[in-house]
Short mmCIF file of N, CA and C in Angstrom, two decimals:
data_model
loop_
_atom_site.label_atom_id
_atom_site.label_comp_id
_atom_site.label_asym_id
_atom_site.label_seq_id
_atom_site.Cartn_x
_atom_site.Cartn_y
_atom_site.Cartn_z
N MET A 838 54.36 19.27 30.34
CA MET A 838 54.33 18.89 31.73
C MET A 838 55.41 19.67 32.50
N ALA A 839 55.12 19.97 33.72
CA ALA A 839 56.00 20.81 34.52
C ALA A 839 57.22 20.07 35.05
N ILE A 840 57.08 18.81 35.36
CA ILE A 840 58.20 18.07 35.91
C ILE A 840 58.72 17.07 34.90
N GLU A 841 59.93 16.63 35.11
CA GLU A 841 60.47 15.57 34.27
C GLU A 841 60.64 14.32 35.14
N THR A 842 59.98 13.27 34.72
CA THR A 842 60.04 12.02 35.46
C THR A 842 61.40 11.37 35.30
N LYS A 843 61.89 10.85 36.41
CA LYS A 843 63.16 10.14 36.38
C LYS A 843 62.89 8.65 36.27
N ILE A 844 63.64 7.99 35.41
CA ILE A 844 63.53 6.54 35.26
C ILE A 844 64.82 5.91 35.76
N ASP A 845 64.68 4.98 36.70
CA ASP A 845 65.83 4.27 37.26
C ASP A 845 65.74 2.79 36.92
N LEU A 846 66.87 2.15 36.99
CA LEU A 846 66.96 0.71 36.80
C LEU A 846 67.80 0.15 37.94
N VAL A 847 67.26 -0.84 38.63
CA VAL A 847 68.00 -1.48 39.72
C VAL A 847 67.88 -3.00 39.59
N LYS A 848 68.90 -3.67 40.10
CA LYS A 848 68.84 -5.12 40.21
C LYS A 848 68.64 -5.41 41.68
N GLY A 849 67.55 -6.13 42.00
CA GLY A 849 67.30 -6.41 43.40
C GLY A 849 65.91 -6.93 43.67
N ASP A 850 65.46 -6.71 44.88
CA ASP A 850 64.20 -7.23 45.39
C ASP A 850 63.15 -6.13 45.43
N ILE A 851 62.12 -6.24 44.61
CA ILE A 851 61.09 -5.21 44.51
C ILE A 851 60.34 -5.01 45.82
N THR A 852 60.32 -6.03 46.67
CA THR A 852 59.58 -5.92 47.94
C THR A 852 60.28 -5.02 48.95
N LYS A 853 61.51 -4.63 48.68
CA LYS A 853 62.28 -3.80 49.61
C LYS A 853 62.30 -2.32 49.22
N LEU A 854 61.74 -1.99 48.07
CA LEU A 854 61.85 -0.62 47.55
C LEU A 854 60.95 0.37 48.28
N GLN A 855 61.51 1.55 48.52
CA GLN A 855 60.78 2.67 49.13
C GLN A 855 60.17 3.49 48.01
N VAL A 856 59.03 3.06 47.52
CA VAL A 856 58.27 3.77 46.49
C VAL A 856 56.81 3.81 46.94
N ASP A 857 56.01 4.63 46.28
CA ASP A 857 54.60 4.70 46.65
C ASP A 857 53.85 3.44 46.24
N ALA A 858 54.21 2.87 45.09
CA ALA A 858 53.52 1.66 44.61
C ALA A 858 54.50 0.71 43.94
N VAL A 859 54.33 -0.57 44.23
CA VAL A 859 55.05 -1.60 43.49
C VAL A 859 54.03 -2.33 42.63
N VAL A 860 54.47 -2.74 41.46
CA VAL A 860 53.60 -3.49 40.56
C VAL A 860 53.88 -4.97 40.74
N ASN A 861 52.81 -5.72 40.85
CA ASN A 861 52.88 -7.16 41.00
C ASN A 861 52.52 -7.81 39.67
N ALA A 862 53.38 -8.67 39.18
CA ALA A 862 53.08 -9.47 38.00
C ALA A 862 52.20 -10.63 38.46
N ALA A 863 50.91 -10.36 38.54
CA ALA A 863 49.95 -11.27 39.16
C ALA A 863 49.38 -12.27 38.16
N ASN A 864 48.68 -13.27 38.69
CA ASN A 864 47.87 -14.13 37.84
C ASN A 864 46.42 -13.66 37.96
N SER A 865 45.57 -14.13 37.08
CA SER A 865 44.20 -13.61 37.02
C SER A 865 43.38 -13.89 38.28
N SER A 866 43.78 -14.87 39.07
CA SER A 866 43.04 -15.19 40.29
C SER A 866 43.35 -14.21 41.43
N LEU A 867 44.49 -13.51 41.33
CA LEU A 867 44.96 -12.56 42.36
C LEU A 867 45.26 -13.22 43.70
N MET A 868 45.41 -14.52 43.70
CA MET A 868 45.59 -15.24 44.96
C MET A 868 47.05 -15.56 45.28
N GLY A 869 47.95 -14.93 44.61
CA GLY A 869 49.36 -15.20 44.85
C GLY A 869 49.82 -16.34 43.97
N GLY A 870 51.10 -16.53 43.91
CA GLY A 870 51.65 -17.59 43.07
C GLY A 870 53.14 -17.67 43.27
N GLY A 871 53.85 -17.90 42.19
CA GLY A 871 55.30 -17.98 42.25
C GLY A 871 55.94 -16.67 41.84
N GLY A 872 57.24 -16.66 41.74
CA GLY A 872 57.99 -15.50 41.27
C GLY A 872 57.70 -14.24 42.05
N VAL A 873 57.58 -13.13 41.33
CA VAL A 873 57.33 -11.82 41.94
C VAL A 873 56.02 -11.85 42.73
N ASP A 874 55.00 -12.47 42.16
CA ASP A 874 53.68 -12.54 42.79
C ASP A 874 53.78 -13.16 44.19
N GLY A 875 54.42 -14.31 44.29
CA GLY A 875 54.57 -14.97 45.58
C GLY A 875 55.40 -14.15 46.55
N ALA A 876 56.48 -13.54 46.04
CA ALA A 876 57.35 -12.72 46.90
C ALA A 876 56.60 -11.53 47.48
N ILE A 877 55.79 -10.87 46.67
CA ILE A 877 55.03 -9.72 47.15
C ILE A 877 53.99 -10.15 48.19
N HIS A 878 53.28 -11.23 47.92
CA HIS A 878 52.28 -11.71 48.89
C HIS A 878 52.94 -12.14 50.20
N ARG A 879 54.09 -12.82 50.12
CA ARG A 879 54.78 -13.25 51.35
C ARG A 879 55.28 -12.04 52.15
N ALA A 880 55.94 -11.12 51.48
CA ALA A 880 56.51 -9.97 52.17
C ALA A 880 55.43 -8.99 52.65
N GLY A 881 54.37 -8.87 51.90
CA GLY A 881 53.32 -7.91 52.23
C GLY A 881 52.35 -8.39 53.29
N GLY A 882 52.27 -9.69 53.47
CA GLY A 882 51.40 -10.22 54.51
C GLY A 882 49.96 -10.43 54.08
N PRO A 883 49.13 -10.87 55.02
CA PRO A 883 47.77 -11.30 54.71
C PRO A 883 46.80 -10.20 54.26
N SER A 884 47.08 -8.96 54.58
CA SER A 884 46.13 -7.89 54.20
C SER A 884 46.02 -7.75 52.68
N ILE A 885 47.11 -8.02 51.97
CA ILE A 885 47.06 -7.95 50.50
C ILE A 885 46.13 -9.03 49.97
N LEU A 886 46.27 -10.24 50.45
CA LEU A 886 45.42 -11.34 50.02
C LEU A 886 43.95 -11.07 50.36
N GLU A 887 43.71 -10.50 51.55
CA GLU A 887 42.33 -10.17 51.94
C GLU A 887 41.70 -9.20 50.95
N GLU A 888 42.44 -8.17 50.57
CA GLU A 888 41.92 -7.20 49.60
C GLU A 888 41.74 -7.83 48.23
N CYS A 889 42.66 -8.70 47.85
CA CYS A 889 42.53 -9.40 46.57
C CYS A 889 41.27 -10.26 46.55
N ARG A 890 40.97 -10.92 47.66
CA ARG A 890 39.75 -11.74 47.74
C ARG A 890 38.50 -10.88 47.56
N LYS A 891 38.50 -9.68 48.15
CA LYS A 891 37.36 -8.77 47.99
C LYS A 891 37.22 -8.34 46.53
N ILE A 892 38.33 -8.07 45.87
CA ILE A 892 38.29 -7.68 44.46
C ILE A 892 37.73 -8.82 43.62
N VAL A 893 38.20 -10.03 43.89
CA VAL A 893 37.73 -11.21 43.15
C VAL A 893 36.22 -11.41 43.38
N ALA A 894 35.76 -11.22 44.62
CA ALA A 894 34.34 -11.37 44.92
C ALA A 894 33.50 -10.34 44.16
N MET A 895 34.05 -9.14 43.99
CA MET A 895 33.31 -8.08 43.30
C MET A 895 33.38 -8.20 41.78
N ARG A 896 34.56 -8.53 41.24
CA ARG A 896 34.73 -8.48 39.79
C ARG A 896 35.16 -9.79 39.16
N GLY A 897 35.43 -10.80 39.98
CA GLY A 897 35.79 -12.10 39.41
C GLY A 897 37.23 -12.21 38.96
N GLY A 898 38.14 -11.51 39.57
CA GLY A 898 39.56 -11.60 39.22
C GLY A 898 40.01 -10.42 38.39
N CYS A 899 41.08 -10.62 37.67
CA CYS A 899 41.67 -9.55 36.87
C CYS A 899 42.06 -10.13 35.52
N LYS A 900 41.65 -9.48 34.46
CA LYS A 900 41.93 -9.96 33.10
C LYS A 900 43.32 -9.54 32.64
N THR A 901 43.84 -10.25 31.68
CA THR A 901 45.13 -9.92 31.08
C THR A 901 45.13 -8.47 30.59
N GLY A 902 46.18 -7.74 30.97
CA GLY A 902 46.33 -6.34 30.57
C GLY A 902 45.68 -5.35 31.51
N HIS A 903 44.83 -5.83 32.40
CA HIS A 903 44.16 -4.96 33.35
C HIS A 903 44.98 -4.87 34.64
N ALA A 904 44.55 -3.97 35.53
CA ALA A 904 45.26 -3.78 36.80
C ALA A 904 44.28 -3.40 37.89
N VAL A 905 44.59 -3.82 39.11
CA VAL A 905 43.82 -3.46 40.31
C VAL A 905 44.82 -3.04 41.39
N ILE A 906 44.32 -2.33 42.38
CA ILE A 906 45.21 -1.81 43.42
C ILE A 906 44.76 -2.26 44.81
N THR A 907 45.74 -2.58 45.65
CA THR A 907 45.49 -2.93 47.04
C THR A 907 46.48 -2.17 47.92
N THR A 908 46.32 -2.33 49.21
CA THR A 908 47.28 -1.81 50.16
C THR A 908 48.63 -2.49 49.93
N GLY A 909 49.67 -1.91 50.46
CA GLY A 909 50.99 -2.53 50.42
C GLY A 909 51.23 -3.47 51.58
N GLY A 910 50.28 -3.53 52.50
CA GLY A 910 50.45 -4.42 53.65
C GLY A 910 51.71 -4.07 54.41
N ASN A 911 52.57 -5.07 54.62
CA ASN A 911 53.82 -4.87 55.36
C ASN A 911 54.98 -4.39 54.48
N LEU A 912 54.72 -4.12 53.22
CA LEU A 912 55.78 -3.63 52.33
C LEU A 912 56.11 -2.17 52.63
N PRO A 913 57.29 -1.71 52.25
CA PRO A 913 57.58 -0.28 52.39
C PRO A 913 56.68 0.57 51.49
N ALA A 914 56.18 0.00 50.39
CA ALA A 914 55.29 0.70 49.47
C ALA A 914 53.89 0.80 50.07
N GLU A 915 53.23 1.91 49.82
CA GLU A 915 51.86 2.09 50.32
C GLU A 915 50.87 1.21 49.57
N PHE A 916 51.13 1.01 48.26
CA PHE A 916 50.20 0.27 47.41
C PHE A 916 50.90 -0.85 46.64
N VAL A 917 50.10 -1.85 46.29
CA VAL A 917 50.51 -2.86 45.31
C VAL A 917 49.51 -2.76 44.16
N ILE A 918 50.04 -2.61 42.97
CA ILE A 918 49.21 -2.62 41.77
C ILE A 918 49.42 -3.97 41.11
N HIS A 919 48.35 -4.74 41.06
CA HIS A 919 48.41 -6.10 40.51
C HIS A 919 48.00 -6.03 39.04
N THR A 920 48.85 -6.51 38.16
CA THR A 920 48.51 -6.54 36.74
C THR A 920 48.81 -7.93 36.19
N VAL A 921 47.99 -8.36 35.26
CA VAL A 921 48.12 -9.70 34.69
C VAL A 921 48.71 -9.60 33.30
N GLY A 922 49.96 -10.05 33.20
CA GLY A 922 50.64 -10.02 31.91
C GLY A 922 50.19 -11.16 31.01
N PRO A 923 50.47 -11.01 29.73
CA PRO A 923 50.09 -12.05 28.77
C PRO A 923 51.06 -13.22 28.77
N VAL A 924 50.53 -14.40 28.48
CA VAL A 924 51.35 -15.57 28.23
C VAL A 924 51.80 -15.48 26.77
N TRP A 925 53.09 -15.66 26.52
CA TRP A 925 53.62 -15.59 25.16
C TRP A 925 53.17 -16.82 24.36
N LYS A 926 52.53 -16.57 23.23
CA LYS A 926 52.04 -17.65 22.37
C LYS A 926 52.59 -17.50 20.95
N GLY A 927 53.75 -16.88 20.84
CA GLY A 927 54.37 -16.73 19.53
C GLY A 927 54.32 -15.32 18.97
N GLY A 928 53.57 -14.43 19.58
CA GLY A 928 53.55 -13.03 19.16
C GLY A 928 52.41 -12.63 18.26
N GLY A 929 51.63 -13.58 17.79
CA GLY A 929 50.54 -13.25 16.88
C GLY A 929 49.18 -13.16 17.55
N ASN A 930 49.16 -13.09 18.87
CA ASN A 930 47.90 -13.10 19.60
C ASN A 930 47.70 -11.84 20.45
N GLY A 931 48.29 -10.74 20.04
CA GLY A 931 48.13 -9.48 20.75
C GLY A 931 48.92 -9.37 22.03
N GLU A 932 49.96 -10.20 22.17
CA GLU A 932 50.72 -10.19 23.42
C GLU A 932 51.39 -8.85 23.69
N GLU A 933 51.94 -8.20 22.66
CA GLU A 933 52.63 -6.92 22.89
C GLU A 933 51.64 -5.84 23.33
N LYS A 934 50.46 -5.81 22.72
CA LYS A 934 49.44 -4.84 23.13
C LYS A 934 49.00 -5.10 24.57
N SER A 935 48.79 -6.37 24.91
CA SER A 935 48.38 -6.71 26.27
C SER A 935 49.44 -6.32 27.29
N LEU A 936 50.71 -6.53 26.94
CA LEU A 936 51.79 -6.15 27.86
C LEU A 936 51.85 -4.63 28.01
N ALA A 937 51.70 -3.91 26.92
CA ALA A 937 51.67 -2.44 27.00
C ALA A 937 50.50 -1.98 27.87
N ASP A 938 49.36 -2.66 27.74
CA ASP A 938 48.20 -2.33 28.58
C ASP A 938 48.52 -2.51 30.06
N CYS A 939 49.31 -3.54 30.40
CA CYS A 939 49.71 -3.75 31.80
C CYS A 939 50.43 -2.52 32.34
N TYR A 940 51.39 -2.01 31.58
CA TYR A 940 52.16 -0.85 32.02
C TYR A 940 51.28 0.40 32.06
N ARG A 941 50.51 0.64 31.02
CA ARG A 941 49.64 1.82 30.95
C ARG A 941 48.61 1.82 32.07
N ASN A 942 47.92 0.69 32.26
CA ASN A 942 46.89 0.62 33.29
C ASN A 942 47.47 0.72 34.69
N SER A 943 48.65 0.18 34.91
CA SER A 943 49.32 0.31 36.21
C SER A 943 49.71 1.76 36.48
N LEU A 944 50.26 2.42 35.49
CA LEU A 944 50.64 3.83 35.65
C LEU A 944 49.41 4.71 35.87
N SER A 945 48.33 4.40 35.18
CA SER A 945 47.09 5.15 35.34
C SER A 945 46.54 5.01 36.76
N LEU A 946 46.55 3.78 37.28
CA LEU A 946 46.11 3.56 38.66
C LEU A 946 47.01 4.29 39.65
N ALA A 947 48.29 4.26 39.40
CA ALA A 947 49.23 4.97 40.28
C ALA A 947 48.93 6.46 40.28
N ALA A 948 48.76 7.04 39.11
CA ALA A 948 48.46 8.47 39.02
C ALA A 948 47.12 8.80 39.68
N ASP A 949 46.12 7.95 39.46
CA ASP A 949 44.80 8.17 40.06
C ASP A 949 44.85 8.12 41.59
N ASN A 950 45.84 7.44 42.14
CA ASN A 950 45.99 7.32 43.59
C ASN A 950 47.11 8.21 44.13
N ALA A 951 47.48 9.22 43.36
CA ALA A 951 48.47 10.24 43.76
C ALA A 951 49.85 9.67 44.07
N CYS A 952 50.20 8.56 43.45
CA CYS A 952 51.53 7.99 43.64
C CYS A 952 52.55 8.80 42.85
N LYS A 953 53.62 9.18 43.50
CA LYS A 953 54.68 9.91 42.84
C LYS A 953 55.78 8.98 42.32
N SER A 954 55.85 7.77 42.90
CA SER A 954 56.88 6.82 42.49
C SER A 954 56.27 5.42 42.36
N ILE A 955 56.77 4.68 41.37
CA ILE A 955 56.25 3.35 41.08
C ILE A 955 57.40 2.46 40.62
N ALA A 956 57.35 1.20 41.02
CA ALA A 956 58.38 0.24 40.63
C ALA A 956 57.74 -0.92 39.88
N PHE A 957 58.36 -1.30 38.77
CA PHE A 957 57.88 -2.39 37.93
C PHE A 957 58.86 -3.56 37.92
N PRO A 958 58.33 -4.78 38.00
CA PRO A 958 59.16 -5.95 37.74
C PRO A 958 59.18 -6.19 36.22
N ASN A 959 59.82 -7.25 35.80
CA ASN A 959 59.83 -7.63 34.38
C ASN A 959 58.57 -8.47 34.13
N ILE A 960 57.50 -7.83 33.76
CA ILE A 960 56.20 -8.48 33.60
C ILE A 960 56.23 -9.47 32.44
N SER A 961 55.77 -10.67 32.71
CA SER A 961 55.57 -11.76 31.73
C SER A 961 56.85 -12.43 31.23
N THR A 962 58.02 -12.05 31.74
CA THR A 962 59.27 -12.63 31.20
C THR A 962 59.70 -13.91 31.91
N GLY A 963 58.99 -14.28 32.95
CA GLY A 963 59.32 -15.52 33.66
C GLY A 963 58.56 -16.69 33.07
N ILE A 964 57.75 -17.31 33.88
CA ILE A 964 57.01 -18.50 33.46
C ILE A 964 56.06 -18.24 32.29
N TYR A 965 55.65 -16.98 32.09
CA TYR A 965 54.75 -16.65 30.97
C TYR A 965 55.49 -16.60 29.64
N GLY A 966 56.82 -16.66 29.66
CA GLY A 966 57.61 -16.88 28.46
C GLY A 966 57.75 -15.75 27.47
N PHE A 967 57.40 -14.54 27.84
CA PHE A 967 57.54 -13.39 26.91
C PHE A 967 59.03 -13.17 26.67
N PRO A 968 59.46 -13.09 25.41
CA PRO A 968 60.89 -12.84 25.14
C PRO A 968 61.36 -11.56 25.84
N LYS A 969 62.45 -11.66 26.56
CA LYS A 969 62.91 -10.56 27.40
C LYS A 969 63.22 -9.29 26.62
N ASP A 970 63.80 -9.41 25.43
CA ASP A 970 64.11 -8.22 24.64
C ASP A 970 62.84 -7.53 24.16
N LYS A 971 61.86 -8.29 23.72
CA LYS A 971 60.59 -7.71 23.27
C LYS A 971 59.85 -7.07 24.45
N ALA A 972 59.87 -7.73 25.60
CA ALA A 972 59.21 -7.19 26.79
C ALA A 972 59.85 -5.88 27.24
N ALA A 973 61.17 -5.82 27.20
CA ALA A 973 61.88 -4.59 27.60
C ALA A 973 61.53 -3.44 26.67
N LYS A 974 61.47 -3.70 25.39
CA LYS A 974 61.12 -2.66 24.42
C LYS A 974 59.72 -2.12 24.70
N VAL A 975 58.76 -3.03 24.89
CA VAL A 975 57.39 -2.62 25.20
C VAL A 975 57.35 -1.81 26.49
N ALA A 976 58.04 -2.28 27.52
CA ALA A 976 58.04 -1.60 28.82
C ALA A 976 58.58 -0.18 28.70
N VAL A 977 59.74 -0.03 28.12
CA VAL A 977 60.37 1.29 28.02
C VAL A 977 59.55 2.23 27.14
N GLU A 978 59.09 1.76 26.00
CA GLU A 978 58.31 2.62 25.12
C GLU A 978 56.99 3.04 25.75
N THR A 979 56.32 2.11 26.41
CA THR A 979 55.02 2.42 27.02
C THR A 979 55.17 3.37 28.19
N VAL A 980 56.14 3.11 29.05
CA VAL A 980 56.35 3.97 30.22
C VAL A 980 56.77 5.37 29.78
N THR A 981 57.71 5.49 28.86
CA THR A 981 58.16 6.82 28.44
C THR A 981 57.03 7.60 27.77
N ALA A 982 56.18 6.93 26.99
CA ALA A 982 55.05 7.62 26.37
C ALA A 982 54.06 8.09 27.44
N PHE A 983 53.78 7.23 28.42
CA PHE A 983 52.78 7.58 29.44
C PHE A 983 53.25 8.74 30.32
N ILE A 984 54.49 8.71 30.76
CA ILE A 984 54.93 9.73 31.72
C ILE A 984 54.98 11.13 31.11
N LYS A 985 54.97 11.20 29.79
CA LYS A 985 54.90 12.51 29.14
C LYS A 985 53.51 13.13 29.28
N THR A 986 52.54 12.34 29.72
CA THR A 986 51.15 12.81 29.80
C THR A 986 50.71 13.16 31.22
N THR A 987 51.61 13.04 32.21
CA THR A 987 51.20 13.27 33.60
C THR A 987 52.26 14.04 34.39
N ASP A 988 51.79 14.83 35.33
CA ASP A 988 52.69 15.50 36.28
C ASP A 988 52.75 14.75 37.60
N THR A 989 51.90 13.76 37.78
CA THR A 989 51.81 13.08 39.06
C THR A 989 53.02 12.20 39.34
N ILE A 990 53.38 11.36 38.39
CA ILE A 990 54.45 10.39 38.61
C ILE A 990 55.81 11.04 38.36
N GLU A 991 56.64 11.05 39.40
CA GLU A 991 57.95 11.69 39.33
C GLU A 991 59.09 10.70 39.14
N LYS A 992 58.84 9.42 39.50
CA LYS A 992 59.92 8.45 39.41
C LYS A 992 59.35 7.08 39.06
N VAL A 993 59.97 6.44 38.07
CA VAL A 993 59.65 5.07 37.69
C VAL A 993 60.91 4.25 37.86
N VAL A 994 60.78 3.11 38.53
CA VAL A 994 61.93 2.23 38.74
C VAL A 994 61.63 0.88 38.09
N PHE A 995 62.50 0.46 37.21
CA PHE A 995 62.44 -0.90 36.68
C PHE A 995 63.33 -1.75 37.57
N VAL A 996 62.76 -2.81 38.15
CA VAL A 996 63.48 -3.65 39.09
C VAL A 996 63.67 -5.03 38.47
N CYS A 997 64.92 -5.40 38.30
CA CYS A 997 65.24 -6.71 37.71
C CYS A 997 65.78 -7.64 38.77
N PHE A 998 65.27 -8.84 38.78
CA PHE A 998 65.75 -9.86 39.70
C PHE A 998 66.97 -10.56 39.13
N ASP A 999 67.04 -10.65 37.79
CA ASP A 999 68.12 -11.38 37.14
C ASP A 999 69.00 -10.45 36.29
N GLN A 1000 70.23 -10.87 36.08
CA GLN A 1000 71.21 -10.08 35.34
C GLN A 1000 70.82 -9.90 33.87
N GLU A 1001 70.25 -10.94 33.26
CA GLU A 1001 69.89 -10.85 31.84
C GLU A 1001 68.88 -9.74 31.59
N ASN A 1002 67.79 -9.69 32.36
CA ASN A 1002 66.82 -8.61 32.21
C ASN A 1002 67.45 -7.25 32.49
N PHE A 1003 68.31 -7.20 33.48
CA PHE A 1003 68.98 -5.95 33.82
C PHE A 1003 69.79 -5.42 32.64
N GLU A 1004 70.56 -6.28 32.01
CA GLU A 1004 71.38 -5.86 30.87
C GLU A 1004 70.53 -5.46 29.67
N ILE A 1005 69.47 -6.19 29.40
CA ILE A 1005 68.59 -5.86 28.28
C ILE A 1005 67.92 -4.51 28.51
N LEU A 1006 67.36 -4.30 29.69
CA LEU A 1006 66.72 -3.01 29.99
C LEU A 1006 67.73 -1.87 29.97
N SER A 1007 68.94 -2.12 30.42
CA SER A 1007 69.99 -1.09 30.38
C SER A 1007 70.19 -0.59 28.97
N ARG A 1008 70.23 -1.51 28.03
CA ARG A 1008 70.42 -1.12 26.61
C ARG A 1008 69.26 -0.26 26.11
N PHE A 1009 68.03 -0.66 26.41
CA PHE A 1009 66.88 0.13 25.96
C PHE A 1009 66.83 1.49 26.64
N LEU A 1010 67.14 1.55 27.92
CA LEU A 1010 67.10 2.82 28.64
C LEU A 1010 68.21 3.76 28.22
N ALA A 1011 69.31 3.23 27.72
CA ALA A 1011 70.42 4.07 27.25
C ALA A 1011 70.01 4.92 26.05
N ASN A 1012 68.97 4.49 25.36
CA ASN A 1012 68.53 5.18 24.14
C ASN A 1012 67.43 6.21 24.38
N ILE A 1013 67.07 6.46 25.63
CA ILE A 1013 66.04 7.46 25.90
C ILE A 1013 66.66 8.65 26.62
N SER A 1014 65.99 9.79 26.53
CA SER A 1014 66.54 11.01 27.12
C SER A 1014 66.06 11.27 28.54
N ILE A 1015 65.04 10.54 29.01
CA ILE A 1015 64.49 10.78 30.35
C ILE A 1015 65.19 9.87 31.35
N ARG A 1016 66.30 10.29 31.90
CA ARG A 1016 66.98 9.45 32.90
C ARG A 1016 67.58 10.27 33.94
#
């Protein structure tokens, strides 16, 4: 690949980031909810929900590990990529593969829509109960593997709302050469 993607880590509010696409840790209904999902819908305004309703009418929602894209509405980002992370059920039910699919499918949608920059929250580590250390490992490994396959995405930002996720991701990112 001709370019080298930069990976950043920030602690803050994903709805304020100046990137081409932000990833929403959505639920399968795409109708908004708590945590990151609720924050993105509130900050982005009604156009995001309108587009989500159209997607639901066409395809019946979004399955775990899959991703769909909408406008960014009132967000600084042009797009919101909604992905449904897995609920942690002990690790023997394909949760790590499903989480990796969230990152891969989100990055693929971003690249397909000519996004040069994308921001990810900590998918599934809140109410879905995915262990934060396992989730960080999956996120970093999946993102670093994917970005080696594309010239489109120039910057990936991991956005942590809490200090614990920030520290865990910092440790995993310290061990990679793409920074």
